[in-house]
Short mmCIF file of C-alpha atoms and ligand atoms in Angstrom, two decimals:
data_model
loop_
_atom_site.label_atom_id
_atom_site.label_comp_id
_atom_site.label_asym_id
_atom_site.label_seq_id
_atom_site.Cartn_x
_atom_site.Cartn_y
_atom_site.Cartn_z
CA UNK O 1 66.76 102.81 118.28
CA UNK O 2 64.77 104.43 121.10
CA UNK O 3 63.55 107.48 119.11
CA UNK O 4 60.87 106.86 116.42
CA UNK O 5 62.25 109.74 114.30
CA UNK O 6 65.19 107.46 113.50
CA UNK O 7 62.83 105.73 111.04
CA UNK O 8 62.96 108.88 108.90
CA UNK O 9 66.69 108.49 108.29
CA UNK O 10 68.15 106.58 105.35
CA UNK O 11 69.89 103.52 106.79
CA UNK O 12 73.49 103.67 105.62
CA UNK O 13 74.85 100.29 106.77
CA UNK O 14 74.33 98.19 109.90
CA UNK O 15 71.87 99.20 112.63
CA UNK O 16 71.81 102.43 114.56
CA UNK O 17 72.94 102.33 118.19
CA UNK O 18 69.99 101.51 120.47
CA UNK O 19 69.91 104.75 122.48
CA UNK O 20 70.14 108.44 121.60
CA UNK O 21 73.37 110.14 122.67
CA UNK O 22 72.91 113.55 124.26
CA UNK O 23 76.37 114.38 125.60
CA UNK O 24 79.99 113.34 125.12
CA UNK O 25 83.07 114.16 127.20
CA UNK O 26 86.54 112.61 127.18
CA UNK O 27 86.32 108.84 126.72
CA UNK O 28 82.59 108.64 127.47
CA UNK O 29 79.30 109.28 125.67
CA UNK O 30 76.08 109.68 127.63
CA UNK O 31 72.65 108.41 126.55
CA UNK O 32 69.32 110.23 126.92
CA UNK O 33 68.58 107.80 129.75
CA UNK O 34 71.71 108.91 131.63
CA UNK O 35 73.85 105.85 130.85
CA UNK O 36 77.58 106.55 130.46
CA UNK O 37 79.27 104.42 127.81
CA UNK O 38 83.01 104.06 127.41
CA UNK O 39 83.68 104.94 123.79
CA UNK O 40 86.42 102.68 122.45
CA UNK O 41 85.67 103.85 118.92
CA UNK O 42 86.67 107.50 119.63
CA UNK O 43 83.53 108.54 117.76
CA UNK O 44 84.38 107.24 114.31
CA UNK O 45 88.12 107.20 115.19
CA UNK O 46 88.06 111.00 115.11
CA UNK O 47 87.90 112.05 118.78
CA UNK O 48 91.70 111.95 119.08
CA UNK O 49 91.74 114.05 122.27
CA UNK O 50 88.52 112.60 123.63
CA UNK O 51 85.10 114.07 123.02
CA UNK O 52 84.61 117.85 123.21
CA UNK O 53 88.17 118.64 124.23
CA UNK O 54 88.35 122.20 125.67
CA UNK O 55 91.18 123.27 123.31
CA UNK O 56 89.17 122.19 120.25
CA UNK O 57 86.04 123.86 121.66
CA UNK O 58 88.03 127.07 122.23
CA UNK O 59 89.39 127.01 118.65
CA UNK O 60 85.85 126.59 117.29
CA UNK O 61 84.56 129.46 119.45
CA UNK O 62 87.36 131.68 118.18
CA UNK O 63 86.54 130.77 114.57
CA UNK O 64 82.90 131.69 115.22
CA UNK O 65 84.09 135.14 116.29
CA UNK O 66 86.56 135.51 113.40
CA UNK O 67 85.81 133.53 110.22
CA UNK O 68 84.13 130.16 109.62
CA UNK O 69 84.06 129.69 105.85
CA UNK O 70 85.51 131.49 102.83
CA UNK O 71 85.64 131.55 99.06
CA UNK O 72 87.91 128.66 98.09
CA UNK O 73 90.69 131.00 96.89
CA UNK O 74 90.79 133.16 100.05
CA UNK O 75 93.31 132.11 102.68
CA UNK O 76 93.08 132.79 106.41
CA UNK O 77 95.52 132.60 109.36
CA UNK O 78 94.12 129.28 110.67
CA UNK O 79 94.87 127.56 107.33
CA UNK O 80 98.31 129.11 106.96
CA UNK O 81 99.27 128.32 110.57
CA UNK O 82 97.95 124.75 110.18
CA UNK O 83 100.09 124.25 107.07
CA UNK O 84 103.17 125.40 109.03
CA UNK O 85 102.32 123.26 112.06
CA UNK O 86 101.50 120.14 110.05
CA UNK O 87 104.54 120.34 107.77
CA UNK O 88 106.75 120.74 110.86
CA UNK O 89 105.70 117.19 111.81
CA UNK O 90 106.80 115.47 108.58
CA UNK O 91 110.26 114.77 107.17
CA UNK O 92 111.63 116.15 103.89
CA UNK O 93 110.86 116.02 101.04
CA UNK O 94 107.23 116.29 102.23
CA UNK O 95 106.51 120.01 102.30
CA UNK O 96 103.23 120.91 100.61
CA UNK O 97 99.74 120.49 102.10
CA UNK O 98 96.12 120.86 101.04
CA UNK O 99 93.12 120.84 103.39
CA UNK O 100 89.86 119.16 102.41
CA UNK O 101 86.84 117.79 104.24
CA UNK O 102 86.78 113.98 104.43
CA UNK O 103 89.13 111.03 104.25
CA UNK O 104 87.66 109.70 101.02
CA UNK O 105 88.03 113.10 99.38
CA UNK O 106 91.63 113.38 100.54
CA UNK O 107 92.61 109.93 99.22
CA UNK O 108 90.85 110.95 96.01
CA UNK O 109 93.03 114.06 95.72
CA UNK O 110 96.24 112.13 96.41
CA UNK O 111 95.34 109.60 93.71
CA UNK O 112 94.35 112.32 91.23
CA UNK O 113 97.69 114.04 91.82
CA UNK O 114 99.55 110.72 91.50
CA UNK O 115 97.84 110.09 88.15
CA UNK O 116 98.47 113.60 86.89
CA UNK O 117 102.12 113.69 87.95
CA UNK O 118 102.99 110.21 86.64
CA UNK O 119 100.80 110.51 83.55
CA UNK O 120 99.49 107.00 84.27
CA UNK O 121 96.30 105.58 85.75
CA UNK O 122 96.71 102.12 87.33
CA UNK O 123 96.33 102.09 91.12
CA UNK O 124 96.71 99.13 93.47
CA UNK O 125 95.31 98.82 96.99
CA UNK O 126 95.34 96.04 99.55
CA UNK O 127 92.56 93.54 100.06
CA UNK O 128 90.67 94.40 103.29
CA UNK O 129 91.48 98.08 102.80
CA UNK O 130 89.15 101.01 103.42
CA UNK O 131 89.86 104.29 101.67
CA UNK O 132 86.36 105.78 101.38
CA UNK O 133 83.20 105.12 99.42
CA UNK O 134 82.92 108.05 97.02
CA UNK O 135 83.20 107.35 93.27
CA UNK O 136 86.94 107.23 92.64
CA UNK O 137 88.17 105.76 95.90
CA UNK O 138 85.36 103.19 95.97
CA UNK O 139 87.52 101.39 93.39
CA UNK O 140 90.28 101.09 96.01
CA UNK O 141 88.20 100.13 99.06
CA UNK O 142 88.17 96.35 99.11
CA UNK O 143 86.85 95.69 102.64
CA UNK O 144 83.18 96.45 101.94
CA UNK O 145 80.63 98.30 99.87
CA UNK O 146 81.53 96.92 96.44
CA UNK O 147 78.49 94.93 95.30
CA UNK O 148 75.44 96.41 93.60
CA UNK O 149 76.69 99.77 92.42
CA UNK O 150 77.93 98.89 88.95
CA UNK O 151 81.43 99.40 87.57
CA UNK O 152 84.20 101.00 89.57
CA UNK O 153 86.94 103.09 87.97
CA UNK O 154 89.09 101.04 85.59
CA UNK O 155 92.73 100.54 86.54
CA UNK O 156 92.21 99.22 90.10
CA UNK O 157 94.27 96.23 91.31
CA UNK O 158 94.23 94.21 94.54
CA UNK O 159 97.35 93.23 96.48
CA UNK O 160 96.80 90.51 99.13
CA UNK O 161 96.79 91.98 102.65
CA UNK O 162 99.55 90.67 104.98
CA UNK O 163 97.06 88.88 107.19
CA UNK O 164 99.22 86.29 108.92
CA UNK O 165 96.37 84.66 110.93
CA UNK O 166 94.56 83.82 107.67
CA UNK O 167 97.31 84.10 105.05
CA UNK O 168 95.65 85.11 101.76
CA UNK O 169 98.08 82.99 99.71
CA UNK O 170 98.08 80.10 102.21
CA UNK O 171 101.79 80.50 102.85
CA UNK O 172 102.48 81.84 106.37
CA UNK O 173 100.87 81.07 109.69
CA UNK O 174 101.12 83.67 112.41
CA UNK O 175 104.17 85.54 111.07
CA UNK O 176 104.04 87.13 107.61
CA UNK O 177 107.29 87.00 105.59
CA UNK O 178 105.98 89.37 102.87
CA UNK O 179 105.65 86.63 100.21
CA UNK O 180 102.09 87.93 99.69
CA UNK O 181 103.55 91.28 98.64
CA UNK O 182 105.87 89.70 96.06
CA UNK O 183 103.04 87.50 94.77
CA UNK O 184 100.75 90.52 94.58
CA UNK O 185 103.21 92.44 92.44
CA UNK O 186 103.72 89.38 90.17
CA UNK O 187 99.98 89.46 89.51
CA UNK O 188 99.99 93.23 89.10
CA UNK O 189 102.84 93.11 86.56
CA UNK O 190 101.08 90.48 84.47
CA UNK O 191 97.71 92.25 84.51
CA UNK O 192 99.03 95.80 84.07
CA UNK O 193 98.50 97.50 80.72
CA UNK O 194 101.70 99.41 81.34
CA UNK O 195 100.33 102.39 83.21
CA UNK O 196 101.33 101.96 86.89
CA UNK O 197 100.59 105.15 88.84
CA UNK O 198 100.27 104.44 92.57
CA UNK O 199 99.80 102.05 95.46
CA UNK O 200 97.51 103.14 98.30
CA UNK O 201 97.85 101.47 101.70
CA UNK O 202 96.99 101.91 105.40
CA UNK O 203 99.89 101.38 107.87
CA UNK O 204 97.52 99.17 109.88
CA UNK O 205 94.48 97.88 107.99
CA UNK O 206 91.82 98.99 110.39
CA UNK O 207 88.34 98.31 109.01
CA UNK O 208 89.68 95.12 107.42
CA UNK O 209 90.30 93.56 110.84
CA UNK O 210 93.18 95.48 112.49
CA UNK O 211 95.88 93.81 110.41
CA UNK O 212 99.40 94.88 111.34
CA UNK O 213 101.90 94.45 108.49
CA UNK O 214 105.23 92.92 109.60
CA UNK O 215 108.43 94.97 109.98
CA UNK O 216 110.01 95.45 106.56
CA UNK O 217 106.68 95.32 104.71
CA UNK O 218 106.49 99.00 103.83
CA UNK O 219 110.21 99.28 103.04
CA UNK O 220 109.77 96.50 100.48
CA UNK O 221 106.53 98.06 99.20
CA UNK O 222 108.39 101.36 98.71
CA UNK O 223 111.11 99.52 96.71
CA UNK O 224 108.53 97.77 94.55
CA UNK O 225 106.79 101.10 93.89
CA UNK O 226 110.04 102.85 93.09
CA UNK O 227 111.04 100.14 90.62
CA UNK O 228 107.84 100.88 88.68
CA UNK O 229 107.84 104.67 89.23
CA UNK O 230 104.60 104.33 91.19
CA UNK O 231 103.74 106.85 93.88
CA UNK O 232 103.38 105.43 97.39
CA UNK O 233 100.24 106.87 99.01
CA UNK O 234 99.95 106.14 102.72
CA UNK O 235 96.43 106.54 104.03
CA UNK O 236 96.90 107.59 107.65
CA UNK O 237 93.35 108.82 108.14
CA UNK O 238 93.10 106.59 111.22
CA UNK O 239 96.74 106.05 112.13
CA UNK O 240 98.08 109.58 111.78
CA UNK O 241 98.71 111.89 114.75
CA UNK O 242 99.92 109.37 117.26
CA UNK O 243 97.47 106.49 117.33
CA UNK O 244 100.10 103.82 116.58
CA UNK O 245 102.56 105.13 119.17
CA UNK O 246 104.47 107.43 116.78
CA UNK O 247 103.27 110.60 115.13
CA UNK O 248 102.79 108.64 111.88
CA UNK O 249 102.75 104.97 111.00
CA UNK O 250 105.35 105.52 108.27
CA UNK O 251 107.91 106.52 110.93
CA UNK O 252 107.55 103.12 112.58
CA UNK O 253 108.15 101.38 109.26
CA UNK O 254 111.05 103.65 108.26
CA UNK O 255 109.66 104.89 104.94
CA UNK O 256 108.64 108.28 103.59
CA UNK O 257 105.63 108.16 101.26
CA UNK O 258 105.12 110.35 98.20
CA UNK O 259 101.68 111.24 99.56
CA UNK O 260 100.50 111.23 103.16
CA UNK O 261 96.74 111.34 103.61
CA UNK O 262 95.17 112.43 106.89
CA UNK O 263 91.60 113.03 108.05
CA UNK O 264 89.63 111.60 111.02
CA UNK O 265 92.25 112.03 113.78
CA UNK O 266 93.33 115.43 112.45
CA UNK O 267 90.04 117.20 113.17
CA UNK O 268 89.39 115.80 116.65
CA UNK O 269 85.72 115.40 115.64
CA UNK O 270 85.47 118.26 113.12
CA UNK O 271 85.54 117.18 109.45
CA UNK O 272 88.88 117.97 107.86
CA UNK O 273 91.21 115.98 105.63
CA UNK O 274 94.70 116.72 104.37
CA UNK O 275 97.02 115.67 101.59
CA UNK O 276 100.74 116.19 102.10
CA UNK O 277 103.24 115.73 99.28
CA UNK O 278 106.55 116.98 97.92
CA UNK O 279 107.23 120.34 96.29
CA UNK O 280 108.38 118.50 93.15
CA UNK O 281 105.09 116.61 92.75
CA UNK O 282 103.06 119.72 93.54
CA UNK O 283 105.02 121.66 90.93
CA UNK O 284 104.42 119.08 88.19
CA UNK O 285 100.71 118.89 89.02
CA UNK O 286 100.38 122.65 89.02
CA UNK O 287 102.15 122.92 85.64
CA UNK O 288 99.78 120.29 84.26
CA UNK O 289 96.73 122.28 85.37
CA UNK O 290 95.77 120.44 88.57
CA UNK O 291 92.21 121.33 89.60
CA UNK O 292 90.42 120.12 92.70
CA UNK O 293 88.27 122.91 94.05
CA UNK O 294 85.57 122.00 96.56
CA UNK O 295 83.17 124.07 98.67
CA UNK O 296 85.15 123.60 101.87
CA UNK O 297 88.74 123.42 100.66
CA UNK O 298 90.95 125.62 102.92
CA UNK O 299 88.08 126.46 105.28
CA UNK O 300 89.17 128.32 108.46
CA UNK O 301 86.99 126.68 111.14
CA UNK O 302 88.10 123.07 110.60
CA UNK O 303 91.69 124.28 110.19
CA UNK O 304 91.52 126.03 113.57
CA UNK O 305 90.22 122.83 115.18
CA UNK O 306 92.95 120.74 113.52
CA UNK O 307 95.66 123.12 114.69
CA UNK O 308 94.41 122.79 118.25
CA UNK O 309 94.52 118.99 117.91
CA UNK O 310 98.10 119.10 116.61
CA UNK O 311 99.17 121.36 119.48
CA UNK O 312 97.68 119.10 122.14
CA UNK O 313 99.11 115.97 120.49
CA UNK O 314 102.56 117.57 120.63
CA UNK O 315 102.27 119.33 124.05
CA UNK O 316 100.97 116.22 125.80
CA UNK O 317 103.14 113.73 123.85
CA UNK O 318 100.08 111.73 122.87
CA UNK O 319 102.07 109.38 120.58
CA UNK O 320 104.05 108.33 123.68
CA UNK O 321 100.84 108.04 125.66
CA UNK O 322 99.29 105.89 122.88
CA UNK O 323 102.32 103.59 122.95
CA UNK O 324 102.15 103.04 126.70
CA UNK O 325 98.36 102.82 126.86
CA UNK O 326 98.39 100.45 123.88
CA UNK O 327 100.81 98.13 125.67
CA UNK O 328 98.46 98.08 128.65
CA UNK O 329 95.44 97.35 126.46
CA UNK O 330 97.24 94.63 124.48
CA UNK O 331 98.41 93.07 127.77
CA UNK O 332 94.77 92.77 128.86
CA UNK O 333 93.74 91.34 125.47
CA UNK O 334 96.48 88.68 125.58
CA UNK O 335 95.29 87.75 129.06
CA UNK O 336 91.74 87.43 127.71
CA UNK O 337 93.08 85.22 124.92
CA UNK O 338 94.76 82.97 127.52
CA UNK O 339 91.49 82.59 129.38
CA UNK O 340 88.88 82.46 126.61
CA UNK O 341 89.15 79.83 123.84
CA UNK O 342 87.00 81.95 121.50
CA UNK O 343 89.60 84.70 121.34
CA UNK O 344 91.50 83.33 118.35
CA UNK O 345 93.86 86.19 117.67
CA UNK O 346 94.89 89.46 119.28
CA UNK O 347 96.44 92.14 117.09
CA UNK O 348 97.36 95.74 117.44
CA UNK O 349 99.80 98.57 117.52
CA UNK O 350 99.53 101.54 119.90
CA UNK O 351 95.90 102.38 120.52
CA UNK O 352 94.53 100.44 117.60
CA UNK O 353 93.83 96.94 118.79
CA UNK O 354 91.65 94.08 117.65
CA UNK O 355 90.43 90.81 118.97
CA UNK O 356 89.32 88.13 116.50
CA UNK O 357 86.69 85.65 117.64
CA UNK O 358 86.63 82.06 116.42
CA UNK O 359 84.42 79.05 117.12
CA UNK O 360 87.52 77.13 118.16
CA UNK O 361 91.22 77.62 117.72
CA UNK O 362 91.76 74.51 115.58
CA UNK O 363 89.24 75.28 112.87
CA UNK O 364 89.55 79.09 113.27
CA UNK O 365 86.00 79.31 111.91
CA UNK O 366 84.95 82.96 112.35
CA UNK O 367 82.49 83.26 115.29
CA UNK O 368 80.34 85.90 113.66
CA UNK O 369 77.21 85.51 115.82
CA UNK O 370 79.37 85.59 118.92
CA UNK O 371 80.97 88.81 117.64
CA UNK O 372 77.58 90.48 117.47
CA UNK O 373 76.44 89.03 120.81
CA UNK O 374 79.66 90.13 122.52
CA UNK O 375 79.50 93.59 121.07
CA UNK O 376 75.87 93.93 122.28
CA UNK O 377 76.67 92.53 125.73
CA UNK O 378 79.58 94.96 126.13
CA UNK O 379 77.35 97.85 125.05
CA UNK O 380 74.78 96.82 127.67
CA UNK O 381 77.58 96.88 130.26
CA UNK O 382 78.85 100.26 129.09
CA UNK O 383 81.57 99.65 126.48
CA UNK O 384 81.23 100.53 122.81
CA UNK O 385 83.54 99.04 120.16
CA UNK O 386 83.42 98.62 116.38
CA UNK O 387 82.63 95.16 115.06
CA UNK O 388 84.74 94.83 111.90
CA UNK O 389 85.44 92.16 109.33
CA UNK O 390 88.25 89.94 110.51
CA UNK O 391 87.41 86.51 109.21
CA UNK O 392 87.08 84.91 105.82
CA UNK O 393 84.09 85.54 103.55
CA UNK O 394 83.44 88.99 105.00
CA UNK O 395 82.56 87.65 108.47
CA UNK O 396 82.33 90.47 111.04
CA UNK O 397 84.05 88.69 113.94
CA UNK O 398 86.69 91.18 115.00
CA UNK O 399 86.20 93.74 117.75
CA UNK O 400 88.26 96.86 117.13
CA UNK O 401 89.36 99.05 120.03
CA UNK O 402 90.57 102.56 119.20
CA UNK O 403 89.84 104.81 122.19
CA UNK O 404 90.83 108.47 122.36
CA UNK O 405 94.59 108.90 122.83
CA UNK O 406 93.83 110.59 126.14
CA UNK O 407 92.23 107.40 127.56
CA UNK O 408 93.27 106.75 131.18
CA UNK O 409 94.71 103.53 132.60
CA UNK O 410 91.56 103.13 134.69
CA UNK O 411 89.38 103.38 131.59
CA UNK O 412 91.49 100.73 129.82
CA UNK O 413 91.19 98.43 132.85
CA UNK O 414 87.43 99.04 132.96
CA UNK O 415 87.09 98.13 129.27
CA UNK O 416 89.06 94.91 129.85
CA UNK O 417 86.83 94.02 132.85
CA UNK O 418 83.70 94.56 130.77
CA UNK O 419 85.08 92.40 127.95
CA UNK O 420 86.08 89.68 130.39
CA UNK O 421 82.75 89.54 132.21
CA UNK O 422 80.83 89.67 128.90
CA UNK O 423 82.89 86.80 127.46
CA UNK O 424 82.33 84.80 130.64
CA UNK O 425 78.56 85.42 130.51
CA UNK O 426 78.34 84.39 126.87
CA UNK O 427 80.67 81.40 127.20
CA UNK O 428 78.05 78.86 128.26
CA UNK O 429 75.63 79.87 125.52
CA UNK O 430 78.35 80.64 122.91
CA UNK O 431 76.30 80.98 119.72
CA UNK O 432 79.33 80.54 117.44
C1 PLP G 501 91.86 104.49 106.51
C2 PLP G 501 90.67 105.27 105.99
N1 PLP G 501 90.80 106.03 104.91
C3 PLP G 501 89.78 106.75 104.41
C4 PLP G 501 88.53 106.69 105.00
C5 PLP G 501 87.41 107.49 104.42
O1 PLP G 501 87.14 108.57 105.22
P1 PLP G 501 85.72 109.30 105.13
O2 PLP G 501 84.72 108.36 105.69
O3 PLP G 501 85.91 110.54 105.96
O4 PLP G 501 85.50 109.60 103.70
C6 PLP G 501 88.34 105.91 106.12
C7 PLP G 501 87.01 105.82 106.75
O5 PLP G 501 86.73 105.01 107.58
C8 PLP G 501 89.43 105.17 106.64
O6 PLP G 501 89.30 104.38 107.71
#
């Protein structure tokens, strides 16, 4: 990091980016030294409309003139209008919403409501999942951050992720047939103490290596949940609001969850999370004394920003844009796979794509050092991506690309050029 003050900050995982960022617009961030970097992480997958979108900026300015923050029981027009706008985007019976601050907090609320409404406490999540790191949801995040903090909440279960390139039950190769899901529920049923409450899942497992479940996966998961009276909680913190090429991932899979969780993409860079559920579940929870009051629940400023994001997503058909732009990006990545042996697998849906690096395609050994080297080389050439865990044993060998939904064709082509030239440069000295 170029600024010595960075040493005063608690390091919260990985290294800080090497240069200070002083400005951000659209798909680019700009360093103190004047370097423009193409941001294929959309901030932390939150800059849905690109950085500092004028409509979001305008909504924030208006909130500064009207009202920023309120007592948790006072409601304001931005929150009421956001509830109307958000619920207009989901199918029945989803028709109640609550607005919180972060993704972890929102998953937490969905799970608390699932426990309260079912009267049970066992919750399953997928291996390689990420649902947040705060106390309760840390039990459900299986991709990272588990060791060294003592016990997690009792009642957590793991279902094997449908990761066809490295099948967790050594059954499929390249095309998942959902046997992992059946096997996972066999294990769950044997280990359960008879208190099944919920399953929490991401429509595409993002931090766990951009794993795209096969068609039919979520329909079967919904059946398995229904058979046990478990609530299906879909965590669309990253995938919601168009990223996968539809407004929500659940539309693509043809299911309607009991709880939809949103955050990241909803705020366009401003912290806000949401839980959406049915009137029936809300009613039961309310009758049973549901309490989840936080300092920033129903705050007007983030709600105003989120409403602006929703309006732009709808007015500019950003789900359609994500679908077309995603096809372009995936086309480039497949071409890179044809030309570079180290690109073992290419995965993605809409504008959430990943490229898994291997030492060679026969052994599929995760090329972790190459992942880091490639990510650094791309950053030097002006492209930022997240390096996430794709391989076995927690190896970080997967580059995740999730640019703003407003990314242009030229920016996608530029990113592919940078990846290509970086791979070519590193090829001779491939560290493996
Ligand atoms: C799918 C998903 N859910 C929940 C979270 C947690 O969100 P937050 O970091 O805002 O608590 C994340 C964060 O990366 C996420 O990717």
